[in-house]
Every structure is written in structure tokens, then in C-alpha cells.
PDB file of C-alpha atoms and ligand atoms in Angstrom:
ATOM      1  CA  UNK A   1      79.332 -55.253 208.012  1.00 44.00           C
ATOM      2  CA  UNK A   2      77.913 -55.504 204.337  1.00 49.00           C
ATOM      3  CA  UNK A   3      81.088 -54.331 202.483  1.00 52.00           C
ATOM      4  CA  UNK A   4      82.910 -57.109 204.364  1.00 86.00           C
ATOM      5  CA  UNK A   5      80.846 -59.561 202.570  1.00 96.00           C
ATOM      6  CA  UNK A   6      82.710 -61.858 199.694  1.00 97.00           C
ATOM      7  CA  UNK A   7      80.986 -62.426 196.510  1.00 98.00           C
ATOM      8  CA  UNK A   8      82.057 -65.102 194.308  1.00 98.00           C
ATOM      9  CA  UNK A   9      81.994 -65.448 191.035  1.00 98.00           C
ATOM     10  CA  UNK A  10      83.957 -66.445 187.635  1.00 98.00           C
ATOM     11  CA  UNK A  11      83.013 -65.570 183.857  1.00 98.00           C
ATOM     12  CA  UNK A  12      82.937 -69.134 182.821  1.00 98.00           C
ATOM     13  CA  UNK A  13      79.767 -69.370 184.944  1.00 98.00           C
ATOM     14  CA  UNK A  14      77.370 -67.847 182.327  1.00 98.00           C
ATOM     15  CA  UNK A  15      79.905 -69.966 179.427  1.00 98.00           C
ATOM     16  CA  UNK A  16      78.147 -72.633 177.942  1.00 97.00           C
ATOM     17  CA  UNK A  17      76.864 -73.002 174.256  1.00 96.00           C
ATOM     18  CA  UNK A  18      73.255 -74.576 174.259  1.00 96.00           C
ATOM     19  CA  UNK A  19      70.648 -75.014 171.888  1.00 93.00           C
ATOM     20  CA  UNK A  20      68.518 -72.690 170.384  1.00 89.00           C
ATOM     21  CA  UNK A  21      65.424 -72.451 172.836  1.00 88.00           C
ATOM     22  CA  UNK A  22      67.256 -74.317 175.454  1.00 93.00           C
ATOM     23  CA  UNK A  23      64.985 -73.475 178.431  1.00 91.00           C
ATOM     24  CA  UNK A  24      68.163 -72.574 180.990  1.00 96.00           C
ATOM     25  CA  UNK A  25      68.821 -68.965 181.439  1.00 97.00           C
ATOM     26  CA  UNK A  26      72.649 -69.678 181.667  1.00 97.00           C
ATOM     27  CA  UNK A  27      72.980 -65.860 181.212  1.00 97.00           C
ATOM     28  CA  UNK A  28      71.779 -65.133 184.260  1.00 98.00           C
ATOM     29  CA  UNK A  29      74.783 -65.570 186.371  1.00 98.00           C
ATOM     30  CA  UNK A  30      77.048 -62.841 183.934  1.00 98.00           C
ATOM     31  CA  UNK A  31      73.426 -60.821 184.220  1.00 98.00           C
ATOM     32  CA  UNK A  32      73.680 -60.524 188.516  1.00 98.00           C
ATOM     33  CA  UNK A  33      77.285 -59.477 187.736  1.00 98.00           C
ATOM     34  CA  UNK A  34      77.147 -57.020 185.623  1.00 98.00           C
ATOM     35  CA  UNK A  35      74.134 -55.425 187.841  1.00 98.00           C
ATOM     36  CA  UNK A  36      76.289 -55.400 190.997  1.00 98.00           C
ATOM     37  CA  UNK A  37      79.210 -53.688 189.171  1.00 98.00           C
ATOM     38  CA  UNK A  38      76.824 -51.246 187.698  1.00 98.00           C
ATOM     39  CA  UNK A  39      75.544 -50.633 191.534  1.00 97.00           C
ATOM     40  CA  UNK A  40      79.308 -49.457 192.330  1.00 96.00           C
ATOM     41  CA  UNK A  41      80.297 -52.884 193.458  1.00 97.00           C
ATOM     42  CA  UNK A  42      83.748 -52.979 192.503  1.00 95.00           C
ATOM     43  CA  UNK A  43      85.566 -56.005 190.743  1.00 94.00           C
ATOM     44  CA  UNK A  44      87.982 -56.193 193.981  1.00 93.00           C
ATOM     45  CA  UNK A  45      85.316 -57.356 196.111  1.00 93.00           C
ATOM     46  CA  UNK A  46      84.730 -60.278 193.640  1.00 98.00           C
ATOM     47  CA  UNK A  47      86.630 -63.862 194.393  1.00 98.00           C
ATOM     48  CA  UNK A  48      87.417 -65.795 191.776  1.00 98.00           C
ATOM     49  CA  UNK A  49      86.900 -69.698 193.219  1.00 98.00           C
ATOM     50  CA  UNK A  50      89.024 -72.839 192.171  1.00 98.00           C
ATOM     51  CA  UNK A  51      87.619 -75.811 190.291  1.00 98.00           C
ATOM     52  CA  UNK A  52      86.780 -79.044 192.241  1.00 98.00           C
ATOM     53  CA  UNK A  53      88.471 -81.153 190.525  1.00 98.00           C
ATOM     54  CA  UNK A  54      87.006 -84.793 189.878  1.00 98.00           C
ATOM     55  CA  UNK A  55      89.252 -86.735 191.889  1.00 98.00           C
ATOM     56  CA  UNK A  56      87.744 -84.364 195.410  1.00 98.00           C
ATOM     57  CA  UNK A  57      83.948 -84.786 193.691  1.00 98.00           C
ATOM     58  CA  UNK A  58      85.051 -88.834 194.080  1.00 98.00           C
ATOM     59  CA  UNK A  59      85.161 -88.013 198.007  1.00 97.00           C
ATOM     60  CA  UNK A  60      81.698 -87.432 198.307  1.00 98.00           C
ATOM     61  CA  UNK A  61      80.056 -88.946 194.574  1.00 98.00           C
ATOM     62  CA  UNK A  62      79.983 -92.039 193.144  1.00 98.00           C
ATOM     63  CA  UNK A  63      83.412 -92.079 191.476  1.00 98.00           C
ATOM     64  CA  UNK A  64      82.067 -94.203 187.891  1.00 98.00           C
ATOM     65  CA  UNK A  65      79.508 -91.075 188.140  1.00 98.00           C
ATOM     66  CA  UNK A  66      82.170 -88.515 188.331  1.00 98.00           C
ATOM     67  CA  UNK A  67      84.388 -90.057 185.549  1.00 98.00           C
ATOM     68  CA  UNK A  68      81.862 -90.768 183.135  1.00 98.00           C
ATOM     69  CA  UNK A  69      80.694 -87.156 183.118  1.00 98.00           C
ATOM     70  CA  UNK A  70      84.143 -85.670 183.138  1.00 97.00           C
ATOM     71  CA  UNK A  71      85.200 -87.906 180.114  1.00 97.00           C
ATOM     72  CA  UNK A  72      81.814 -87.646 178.288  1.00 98.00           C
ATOM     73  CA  UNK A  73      81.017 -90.827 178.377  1.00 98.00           C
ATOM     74  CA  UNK A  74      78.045 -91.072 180.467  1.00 98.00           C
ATOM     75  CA  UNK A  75      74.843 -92.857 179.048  1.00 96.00           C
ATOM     76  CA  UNK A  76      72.459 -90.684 176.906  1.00 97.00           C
ATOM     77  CA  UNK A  77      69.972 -91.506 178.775  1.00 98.00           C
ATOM     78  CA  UNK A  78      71.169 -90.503 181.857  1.00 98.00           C
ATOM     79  CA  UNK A  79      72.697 -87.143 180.507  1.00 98.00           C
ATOM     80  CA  UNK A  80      69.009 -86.398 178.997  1.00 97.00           C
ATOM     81  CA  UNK A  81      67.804 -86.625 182.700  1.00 98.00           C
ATOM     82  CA  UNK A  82      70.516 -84.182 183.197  1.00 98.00           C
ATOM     83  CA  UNK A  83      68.823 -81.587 180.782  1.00 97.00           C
ATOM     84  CA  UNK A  84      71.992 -80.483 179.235  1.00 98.00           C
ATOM     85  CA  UNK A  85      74.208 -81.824 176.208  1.00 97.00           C
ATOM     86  CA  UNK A  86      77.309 -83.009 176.862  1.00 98.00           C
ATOM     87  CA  UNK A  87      80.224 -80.868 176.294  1.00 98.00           C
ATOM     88  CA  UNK A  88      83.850 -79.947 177.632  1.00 97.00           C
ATOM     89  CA  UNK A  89      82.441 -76.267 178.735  1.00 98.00           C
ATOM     90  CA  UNK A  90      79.655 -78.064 180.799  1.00 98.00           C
ATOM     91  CA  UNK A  91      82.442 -80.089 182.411  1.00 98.00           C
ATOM     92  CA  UNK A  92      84.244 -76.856 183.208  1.00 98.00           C
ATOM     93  CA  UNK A  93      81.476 -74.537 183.949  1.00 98.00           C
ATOM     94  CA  UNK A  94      80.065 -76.813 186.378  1.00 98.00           C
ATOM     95  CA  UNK A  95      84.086 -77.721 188.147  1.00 98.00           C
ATOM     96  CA  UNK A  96      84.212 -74.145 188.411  1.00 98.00           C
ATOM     97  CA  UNK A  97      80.309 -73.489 189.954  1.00 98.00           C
ATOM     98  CA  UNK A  98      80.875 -76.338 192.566  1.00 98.00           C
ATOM     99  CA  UNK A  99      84.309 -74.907 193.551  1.00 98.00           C
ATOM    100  CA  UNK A 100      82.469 -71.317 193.751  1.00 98.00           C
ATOM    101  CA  UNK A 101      80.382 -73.319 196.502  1.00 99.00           C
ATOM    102  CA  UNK A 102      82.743 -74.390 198.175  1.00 98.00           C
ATOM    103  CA  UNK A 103      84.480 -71.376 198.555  1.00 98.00           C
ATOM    104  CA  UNK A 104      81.638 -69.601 199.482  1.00 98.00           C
ATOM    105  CA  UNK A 105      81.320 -71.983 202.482  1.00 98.00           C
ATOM    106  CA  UNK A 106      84.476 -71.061 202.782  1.00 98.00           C
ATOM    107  CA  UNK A 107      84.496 -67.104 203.089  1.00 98.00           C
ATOM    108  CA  UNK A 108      81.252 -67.879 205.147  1.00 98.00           C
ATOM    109  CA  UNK A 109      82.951 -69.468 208.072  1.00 98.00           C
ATOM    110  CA  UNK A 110      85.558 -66.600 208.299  1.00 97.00           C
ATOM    111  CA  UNK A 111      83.191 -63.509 207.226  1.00 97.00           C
ATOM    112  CA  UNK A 112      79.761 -64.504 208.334  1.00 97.00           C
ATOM    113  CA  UNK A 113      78.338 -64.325 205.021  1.00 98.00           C
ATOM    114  CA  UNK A 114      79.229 -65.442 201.613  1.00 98.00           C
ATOM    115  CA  UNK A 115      77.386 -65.195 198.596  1.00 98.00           C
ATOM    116  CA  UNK A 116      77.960 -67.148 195.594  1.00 98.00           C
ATOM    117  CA  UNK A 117      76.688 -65.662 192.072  1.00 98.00           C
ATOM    118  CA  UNK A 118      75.705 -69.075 190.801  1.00 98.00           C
ATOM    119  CA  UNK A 119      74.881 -72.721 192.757  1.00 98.00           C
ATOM    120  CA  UNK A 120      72.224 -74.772 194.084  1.00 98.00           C
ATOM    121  CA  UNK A 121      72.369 -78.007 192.299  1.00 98.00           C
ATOM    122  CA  UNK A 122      70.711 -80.016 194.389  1.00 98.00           C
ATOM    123  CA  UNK A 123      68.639 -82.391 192.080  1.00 98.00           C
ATOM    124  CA  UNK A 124      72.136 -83.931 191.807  1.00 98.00           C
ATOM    125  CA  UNK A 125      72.314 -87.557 193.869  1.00 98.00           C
ATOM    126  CA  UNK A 126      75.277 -89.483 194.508  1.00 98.00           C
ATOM    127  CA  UNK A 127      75.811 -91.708 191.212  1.00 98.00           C
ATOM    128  CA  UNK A 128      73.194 -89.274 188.906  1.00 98.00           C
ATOM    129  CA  UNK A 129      72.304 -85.955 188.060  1.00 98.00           C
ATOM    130  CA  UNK A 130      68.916 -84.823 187.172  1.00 98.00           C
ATOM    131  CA  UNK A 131      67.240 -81.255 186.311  1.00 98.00           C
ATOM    132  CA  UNK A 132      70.257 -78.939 185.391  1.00 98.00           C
ATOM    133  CA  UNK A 133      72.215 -80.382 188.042  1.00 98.00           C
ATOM    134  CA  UNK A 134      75.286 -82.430 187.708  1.00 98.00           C
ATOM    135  CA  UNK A 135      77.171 -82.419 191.432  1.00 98.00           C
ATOM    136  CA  UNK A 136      75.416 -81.412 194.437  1.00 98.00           C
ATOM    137  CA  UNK A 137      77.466 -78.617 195.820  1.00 98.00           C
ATOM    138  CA  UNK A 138      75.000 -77.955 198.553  1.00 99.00           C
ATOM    139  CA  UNK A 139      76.264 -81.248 200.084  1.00 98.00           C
ATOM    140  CA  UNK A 140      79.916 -81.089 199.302  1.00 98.00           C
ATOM    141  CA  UNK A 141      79.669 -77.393 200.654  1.00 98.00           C
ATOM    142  CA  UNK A 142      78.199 -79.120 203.768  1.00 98.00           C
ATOM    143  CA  UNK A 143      80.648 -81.771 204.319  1.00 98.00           C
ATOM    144  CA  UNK A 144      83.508 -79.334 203.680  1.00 98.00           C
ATOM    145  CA  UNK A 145      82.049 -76.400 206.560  1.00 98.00           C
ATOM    146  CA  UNK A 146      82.380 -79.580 208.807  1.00 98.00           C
ATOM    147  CA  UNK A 147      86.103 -80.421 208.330  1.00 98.00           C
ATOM    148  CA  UNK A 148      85.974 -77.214 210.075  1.00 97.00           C
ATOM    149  CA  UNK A 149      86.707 -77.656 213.916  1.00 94.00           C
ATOM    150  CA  UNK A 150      84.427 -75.455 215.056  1.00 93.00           C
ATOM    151  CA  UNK A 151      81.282 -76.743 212.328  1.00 98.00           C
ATOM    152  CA  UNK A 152      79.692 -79.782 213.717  1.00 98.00           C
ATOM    153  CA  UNK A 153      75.937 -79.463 212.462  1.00 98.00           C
ATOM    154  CA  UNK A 154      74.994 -77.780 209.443  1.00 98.00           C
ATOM    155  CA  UNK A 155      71.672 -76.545 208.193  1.00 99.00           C
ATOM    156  CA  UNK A 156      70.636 -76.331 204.492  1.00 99.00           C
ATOM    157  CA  UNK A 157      67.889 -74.002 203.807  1.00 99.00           C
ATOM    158  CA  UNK A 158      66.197 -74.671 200.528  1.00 99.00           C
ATOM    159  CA  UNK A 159      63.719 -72.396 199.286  1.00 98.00           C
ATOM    160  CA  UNK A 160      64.065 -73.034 195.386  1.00 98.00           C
ATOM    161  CA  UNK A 161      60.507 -73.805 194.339  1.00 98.00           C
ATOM    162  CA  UNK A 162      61.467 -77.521 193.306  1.00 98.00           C
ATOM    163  CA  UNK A 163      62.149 -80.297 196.278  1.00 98.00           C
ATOM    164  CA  UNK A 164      66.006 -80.597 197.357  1.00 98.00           C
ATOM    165  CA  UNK A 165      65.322 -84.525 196.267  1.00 98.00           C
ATOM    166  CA  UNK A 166      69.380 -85.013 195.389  1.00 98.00           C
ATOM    167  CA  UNK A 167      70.716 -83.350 198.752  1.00 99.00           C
ATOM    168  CA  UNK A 168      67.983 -85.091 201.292  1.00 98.00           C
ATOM    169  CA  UNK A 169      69.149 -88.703 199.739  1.00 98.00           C
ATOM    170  CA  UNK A 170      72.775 -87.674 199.537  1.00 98.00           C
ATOM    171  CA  UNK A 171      72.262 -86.332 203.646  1.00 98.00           C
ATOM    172  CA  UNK A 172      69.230 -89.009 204.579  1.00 98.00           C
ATOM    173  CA  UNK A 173      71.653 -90.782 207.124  1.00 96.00           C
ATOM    174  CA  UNK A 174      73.723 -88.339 207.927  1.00 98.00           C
ATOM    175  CA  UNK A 175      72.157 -86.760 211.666  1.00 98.00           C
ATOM    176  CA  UNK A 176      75.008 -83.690 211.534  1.00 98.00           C
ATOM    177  CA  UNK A 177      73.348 -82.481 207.862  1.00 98.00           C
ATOM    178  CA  UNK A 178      69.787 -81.090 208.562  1.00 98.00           C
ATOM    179  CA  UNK A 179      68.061 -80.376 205.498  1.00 98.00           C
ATOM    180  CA  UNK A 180      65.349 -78.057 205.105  1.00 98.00           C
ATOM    181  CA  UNK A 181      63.138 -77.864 201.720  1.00 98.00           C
ATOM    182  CA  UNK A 182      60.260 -75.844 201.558  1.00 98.00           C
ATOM    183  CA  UNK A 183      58.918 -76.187 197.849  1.00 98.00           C
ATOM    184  CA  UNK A 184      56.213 -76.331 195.510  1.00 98.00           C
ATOM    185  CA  UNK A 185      53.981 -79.743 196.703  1.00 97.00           C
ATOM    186  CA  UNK A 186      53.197 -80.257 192.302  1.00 96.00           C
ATOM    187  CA  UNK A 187      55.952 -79.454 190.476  1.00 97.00           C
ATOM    188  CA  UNK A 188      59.094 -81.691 189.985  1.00 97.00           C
ATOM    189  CA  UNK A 189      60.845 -83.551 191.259  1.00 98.00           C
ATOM    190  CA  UNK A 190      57.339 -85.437 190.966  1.00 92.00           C
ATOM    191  CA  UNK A 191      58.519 -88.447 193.595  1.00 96.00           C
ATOM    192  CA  UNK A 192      60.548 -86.397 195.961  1.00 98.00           C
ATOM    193  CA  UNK A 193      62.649 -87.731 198.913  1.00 98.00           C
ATOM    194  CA  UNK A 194      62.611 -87.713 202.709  1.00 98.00           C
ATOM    195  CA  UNK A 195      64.118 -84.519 203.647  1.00 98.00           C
ATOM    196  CA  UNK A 196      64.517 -84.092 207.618  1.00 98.00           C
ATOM    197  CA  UNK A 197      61.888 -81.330 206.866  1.00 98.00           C
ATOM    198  CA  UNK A 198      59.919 -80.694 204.064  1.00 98.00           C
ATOM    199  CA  UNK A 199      57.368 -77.957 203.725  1.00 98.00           C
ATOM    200  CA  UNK A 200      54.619 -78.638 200.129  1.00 98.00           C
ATOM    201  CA  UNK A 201      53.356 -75.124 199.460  1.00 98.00           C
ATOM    202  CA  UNK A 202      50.432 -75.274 196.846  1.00 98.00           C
ATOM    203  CA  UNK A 203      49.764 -73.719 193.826  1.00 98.00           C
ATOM    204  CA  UNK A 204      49.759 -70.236 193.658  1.00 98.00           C
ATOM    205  CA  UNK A 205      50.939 -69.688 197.123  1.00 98.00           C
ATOM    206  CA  UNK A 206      50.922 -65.779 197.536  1.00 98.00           C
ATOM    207  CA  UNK A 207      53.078 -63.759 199.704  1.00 98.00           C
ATOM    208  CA  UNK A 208      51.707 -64.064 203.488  1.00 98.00           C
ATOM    209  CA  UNK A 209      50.899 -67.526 203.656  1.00 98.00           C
ATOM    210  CA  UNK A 210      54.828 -68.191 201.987  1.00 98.00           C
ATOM    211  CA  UNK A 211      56.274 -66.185 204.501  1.00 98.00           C
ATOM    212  CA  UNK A 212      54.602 -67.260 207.749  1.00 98.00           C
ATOM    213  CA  UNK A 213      54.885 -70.665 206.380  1.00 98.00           C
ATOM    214  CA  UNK A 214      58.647 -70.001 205.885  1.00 98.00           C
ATOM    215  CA  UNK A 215      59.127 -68.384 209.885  1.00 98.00           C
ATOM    216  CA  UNK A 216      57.180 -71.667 211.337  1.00 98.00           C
ATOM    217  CA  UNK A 217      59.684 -74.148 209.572  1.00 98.00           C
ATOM    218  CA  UNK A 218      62.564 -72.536 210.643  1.00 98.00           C
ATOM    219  CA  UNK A 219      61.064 -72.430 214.002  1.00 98.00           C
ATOM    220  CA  UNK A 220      60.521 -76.359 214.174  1.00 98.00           C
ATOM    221  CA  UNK A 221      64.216 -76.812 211.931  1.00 98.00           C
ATOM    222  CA  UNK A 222      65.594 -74.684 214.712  1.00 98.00           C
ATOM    223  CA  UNK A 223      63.765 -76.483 217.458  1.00 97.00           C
ATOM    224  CA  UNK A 224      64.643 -80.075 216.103  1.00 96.00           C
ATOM    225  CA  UNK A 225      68.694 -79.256 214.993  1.00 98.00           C
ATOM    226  CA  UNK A 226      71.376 -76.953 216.766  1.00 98.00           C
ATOM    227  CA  UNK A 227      73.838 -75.902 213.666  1.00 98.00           C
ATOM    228  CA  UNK A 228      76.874 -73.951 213.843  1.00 98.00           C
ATOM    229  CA  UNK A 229      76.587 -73.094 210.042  1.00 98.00           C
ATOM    230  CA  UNK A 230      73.804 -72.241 207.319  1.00 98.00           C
ATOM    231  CA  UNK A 231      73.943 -73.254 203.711  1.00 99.00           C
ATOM    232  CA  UNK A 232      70.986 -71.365 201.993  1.00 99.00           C
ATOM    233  CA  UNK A 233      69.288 -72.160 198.725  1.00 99.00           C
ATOM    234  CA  UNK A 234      68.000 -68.417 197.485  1.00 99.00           C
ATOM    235  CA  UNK A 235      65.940 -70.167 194.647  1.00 98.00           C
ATOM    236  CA  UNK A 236      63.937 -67.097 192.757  1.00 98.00           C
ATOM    237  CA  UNK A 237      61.460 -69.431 190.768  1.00 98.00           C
ATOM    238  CA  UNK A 238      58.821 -68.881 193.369  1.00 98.00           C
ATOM    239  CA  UNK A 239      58.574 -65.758 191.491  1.00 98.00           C
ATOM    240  CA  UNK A 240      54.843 -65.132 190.104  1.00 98.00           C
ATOM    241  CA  UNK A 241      56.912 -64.047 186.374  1.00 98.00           C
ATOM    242  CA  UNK A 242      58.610 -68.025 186.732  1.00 98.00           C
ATOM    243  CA  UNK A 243      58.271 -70.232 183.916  1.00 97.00           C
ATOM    244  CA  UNK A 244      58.431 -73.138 185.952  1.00 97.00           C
ATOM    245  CA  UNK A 245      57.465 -72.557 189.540  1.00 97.00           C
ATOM    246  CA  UNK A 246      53.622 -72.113 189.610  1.00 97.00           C
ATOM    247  CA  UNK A 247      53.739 -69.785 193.120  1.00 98.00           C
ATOM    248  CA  UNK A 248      52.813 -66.450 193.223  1.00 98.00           C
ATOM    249  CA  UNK A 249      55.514 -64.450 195.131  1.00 98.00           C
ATOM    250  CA  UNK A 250      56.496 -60.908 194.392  1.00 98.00           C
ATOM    251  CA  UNK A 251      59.995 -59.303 194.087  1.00 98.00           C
ATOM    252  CA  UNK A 252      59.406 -58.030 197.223  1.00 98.00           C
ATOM    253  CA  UNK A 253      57.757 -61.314 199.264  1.00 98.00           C
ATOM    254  CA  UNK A 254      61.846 -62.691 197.516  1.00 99.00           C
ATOM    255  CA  UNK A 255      63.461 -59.911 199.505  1.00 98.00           C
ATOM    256  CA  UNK A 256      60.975 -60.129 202.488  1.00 98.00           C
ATOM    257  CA  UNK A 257      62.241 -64.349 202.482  1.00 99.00           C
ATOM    258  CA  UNK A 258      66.168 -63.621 202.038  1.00 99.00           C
ATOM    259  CA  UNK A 259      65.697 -60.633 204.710  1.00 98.00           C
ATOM    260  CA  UNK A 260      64.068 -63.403 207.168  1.00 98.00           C
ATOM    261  CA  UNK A 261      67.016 -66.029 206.785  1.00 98.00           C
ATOM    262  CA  UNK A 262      69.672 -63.700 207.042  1.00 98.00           C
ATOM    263  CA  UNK A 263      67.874 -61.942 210.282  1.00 98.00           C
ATOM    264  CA  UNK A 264      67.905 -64.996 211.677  1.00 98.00           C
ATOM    265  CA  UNK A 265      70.679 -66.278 210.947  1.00 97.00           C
ATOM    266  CA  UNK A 266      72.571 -63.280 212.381  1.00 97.00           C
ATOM    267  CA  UNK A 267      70.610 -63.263 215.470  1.00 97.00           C
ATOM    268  CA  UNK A 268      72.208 -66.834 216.069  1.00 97.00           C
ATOM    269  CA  UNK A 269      75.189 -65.373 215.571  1.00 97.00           C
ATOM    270  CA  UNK A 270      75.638 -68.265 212.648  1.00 98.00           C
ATOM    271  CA  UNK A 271      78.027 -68.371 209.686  1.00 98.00           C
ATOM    272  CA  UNK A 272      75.656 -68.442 206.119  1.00 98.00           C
ATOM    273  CA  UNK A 273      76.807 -69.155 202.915  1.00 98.00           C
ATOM    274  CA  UNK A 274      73.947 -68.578 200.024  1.00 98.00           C
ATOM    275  CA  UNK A 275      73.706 -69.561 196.744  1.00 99.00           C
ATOM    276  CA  UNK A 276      71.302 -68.075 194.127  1.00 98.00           C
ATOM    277  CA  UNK A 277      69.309 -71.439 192.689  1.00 98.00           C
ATOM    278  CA  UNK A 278      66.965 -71.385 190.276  1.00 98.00           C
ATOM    279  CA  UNK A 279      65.161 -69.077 188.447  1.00 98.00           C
ATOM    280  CA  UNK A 280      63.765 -69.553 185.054  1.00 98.00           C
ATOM    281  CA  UNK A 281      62.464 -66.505 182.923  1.00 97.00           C
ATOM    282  CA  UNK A 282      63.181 -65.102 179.311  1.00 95.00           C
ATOM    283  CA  UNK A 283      63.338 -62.079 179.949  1.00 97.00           C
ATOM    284  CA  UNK A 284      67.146 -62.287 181.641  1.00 97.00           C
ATOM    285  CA  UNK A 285      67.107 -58.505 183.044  1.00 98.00           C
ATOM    286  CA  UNK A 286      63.793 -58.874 184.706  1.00 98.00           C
ATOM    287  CA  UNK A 287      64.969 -62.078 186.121  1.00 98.00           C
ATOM    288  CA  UNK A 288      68.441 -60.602 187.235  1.00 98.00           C
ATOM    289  CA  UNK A 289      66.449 -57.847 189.167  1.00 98.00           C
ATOM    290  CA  UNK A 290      64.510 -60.882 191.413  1.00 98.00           C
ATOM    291  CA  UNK A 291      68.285 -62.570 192.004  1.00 98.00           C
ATOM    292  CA  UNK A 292      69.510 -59.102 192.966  1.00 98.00           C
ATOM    293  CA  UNK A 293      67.038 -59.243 196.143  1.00 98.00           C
ATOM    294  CA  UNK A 294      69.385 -61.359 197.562  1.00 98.00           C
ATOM    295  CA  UNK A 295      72.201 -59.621 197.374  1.00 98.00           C
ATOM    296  CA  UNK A 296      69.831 -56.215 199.058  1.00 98.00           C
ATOM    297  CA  UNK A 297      68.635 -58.553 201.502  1.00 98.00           C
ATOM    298  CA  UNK A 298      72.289 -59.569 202.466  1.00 98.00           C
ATOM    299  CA  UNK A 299      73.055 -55.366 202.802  1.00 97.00           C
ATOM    300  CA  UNK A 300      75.571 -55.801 199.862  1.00 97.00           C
ATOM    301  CA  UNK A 301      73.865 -53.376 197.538  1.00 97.00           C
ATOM    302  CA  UNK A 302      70.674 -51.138 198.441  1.00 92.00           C
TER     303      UNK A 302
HETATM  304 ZN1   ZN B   1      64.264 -74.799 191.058  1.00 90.35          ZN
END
């Protein structure tokens, strides 16, 4: 039932004051909104998530990691492998995304489906961050499904175009978190991690091979790990128009992929919350419209 489905979202997603040229399309996330209210979704169906605060991120982070960022005194260096200057409206933007995870998981377990308009930070690790990602709310989204009595096993789906490196270390020992990363094999993270499955698409992977390489790995994730909920990384910098992810997928090999994982996950009968993930273009409207596929794919706009 696709009006059933929660989306969540807050303004101070798309908030944050960055340099001139700054690569990070941080208007994106105000972008998907906008294009789902102008598609007659109304601003009811929206929920607005809590913050994490940094005392829960100390649950499942390093806490010197956690404090350092939320006081602004973490080492240059280690906030230039970030990507992002340091600033009060990163701390909040990014309280507020990771909550929006969590939530999603949230609505996910009770609906079926969530979608969150932002998320997918998972180039974060336990005591660092790394690539536009500060907390890894794939993980915490995880580990929060599973307090959950009826969430044992969870299975994270991540499709962005750039290894899940930060969630497979944060999960590596951890036999109830499967994680799933099908990515581009030469683009960063350059040394990735050990993810229970990892799929290295090349170069300018196009459309057919992406997709039947996308049904066999769920086949073998499926085969290897029995999960009572999905977590799904909806990355759109496969996209052939991405600055940064060096595949060749169409809008409509994006819808094809989201289409697949939801199919499937349905036919499981299995709770999935989604996040959007990357996607990195200039042009923010012709980005918005590859993001929107997931929301088509999920039946919440057509
Ligand atoms: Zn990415």
C-alpha cells in the first residue's frame, strides 16, 4: 500500500553553508522534497525525525570520536578526511540525518517500507569519518531494528557506487549484520574492507551486466543470511551523468535496481528501510530526477 509509506525528512537536511565549489550537492535533499510535493505528495505524509544525540552515537562510536566532532575539536587532519569544514550546522545537520535513519528503520518495521530523503553514510568507521560521512547510520539503523524482538538478522544492501568500507568494519564481527556492497572495483575507498559480500563492478558497467550482477548477489546474500529486516543503500552515483562514479547506468537501469530490491524484498514478506546515498552532479534538478526513481520504484509517486 504505497500511500501507507512514511517519508522522512527535515529542512535542516539541505542546511549547511560550504565553500564556493564545494563538490557536495547538499541541495539535493530540499531538491527530492520539493519534487515529491510538487507530485501531490502532501506535507502530512512527511515525518519529521529526532536528532541522535551524542551521548546514543557513544553506544555504538567511539565516544572521544563523537565528542570531538560535536565540540569541534577534532584534528584537522582528520576532519579534512571528512571532506567537510567544521561547523555547528554540520553538527546539527548530520544529528538530525542520523536520527532520520533511525526513524526510518523505525517506520520500516511497523509499515514495511520507509524511506528516508537523505542517509547513507557509510564511509563513517567507529572512531573516524571519511568521504562526507561523519556517523554511520546504516549501522546504528541496524543495531536499533534489532532491539526489536522480532529483528534478529539484518541485511544492508549497498548499491552506492563507492565500497560500504565504514559499515563492513563497524559489522566485520558481528554474524547477525550481513552486509552487502556491490560497488565500483576503482573508485574510492581505494583499500576497501571485508564486507560479508562484496561485488567490484568495472568501469563503465552498463545496464544488463549491473542488473544481473545485482539479482545473482542477492541470490548468494539470500542463500548465505536469513534476515528479518532490509536496510538499503539507494546510492544514484552509478548514474552515467555522475561526477564521481565512473559506471554507466541509466535513469531507468536506477529504477529497474530499486524496483528489484523492493520486489524482493516484498516477496519475503521483509520490513525495508532505504536511504537515498550518494549522488554527485551539478546540475541539482537533473540529479533530483535520478533520486526520485526511488521513490517510483517504492510506488510512492508514479
Ligand atoms: Zn557514493
Amino acid at each position: 500500500m504505497a500511500a501507507t509509506i512514511p517519508l522522512v525528512f527535515h529542512p535542516v537536511y539541505s542546511q549547511l553553508s560550504l565553500p564556493v565549489r564545494h563538490r557536495f550537492p547538499i541541495e539535493k535533499y530540499q531538491g527530492i522534497y520539493d519534487a515529491l510535493r510538487e507530485r501531490g505528495i502532501s506535507d502530512s505524509r512527511f515525518i519529521i525525525p529526532q536528532s541522535v544525540t551524542p551521548r546514543e552515537l557513544s553506544h555504538f562510536f567511539s565516544p572521544e570520536y563523537v565528542q570531538a566532532l560535536a565540540n569541534g575539536t577534532l584534528d584537522p587532519k582528520a576532519m579534512r578526511r571528512i571532506g567537510f569544514p567544521w561547523s555547528e550546522q554540520l553538527i546539527t545537520r548530520t544529528l538530525r540525518a542520523v536520527g532520520g535513519t533511525c526513524e526510518t528503520a523505525r517506520q520500516a518495521l511497523e509499515h514495511g517500507v520507509a524511506l528516508n530523503l537523505t542517509g547513507g553514510y557509510h564511509h563513517a568507521f567507529f572512531d573516524f569519518g571519511s568521504g562526507f560521512c561523519l556517523f554511520n547510520d546504516l549501522y546504528i539503523a541496524a543495531r536499533k531494528m534489532q532491539q526489536s524482538r522480532h529483528i534478529d538478522n539484518v541485511l544492508i544492501i549497498d548499491c552506492d557506487v563507492h565500497q560500504g568500507d565504514g559499515t563492513a568494519a563497524l559489522a566485520q564481527d558481528d554474524t547477525s549484520i550481513f552486509t552487502l556492497s556491490m560497488h565500483g572495483e576503482k573508485n574510492f575507498p581505494y583499500r576497501k574492507q571485508i564486507s560479508d559480500l562484496d561485488i567490484g563492478l568495472p568501469k563503465h558497467c552498463k545496464d544488463d551486466e549491473y542488473l544481473s550482477t545485482l539479482e545473482e548477489a542477492l541470490t548468494v546474500a539470500f542463500r548465505c543470511f536469513n534476515p528479518d529486516a532490509i536496510i538499503y543503500d539507494a546510492g544514484v552515483d552509478v548514474h552515467v551523468n555522475d561526477d564521481l562514479g565512473l559506471l554507466d547506468i541509466s535513469t531507468a537501469g536506477v529504477l529497474a535496481r530499486d524496483q528489484m530490491v523492493f520486489e524482493l524484498c516484498q516477496s519475503k514478506g521483509l520490513p525495508v528501510a532505504a536511504v537515498i546515498g550518494g549522488g554527485y552532479q551539478r546540475d541539482i534538478a537533473a540529479l533530483v530526477d535520478v533520486h526520485l526513481q526511488l521513490y517510483t520504484a517504492a510506488g510512492v509517486i508514479s
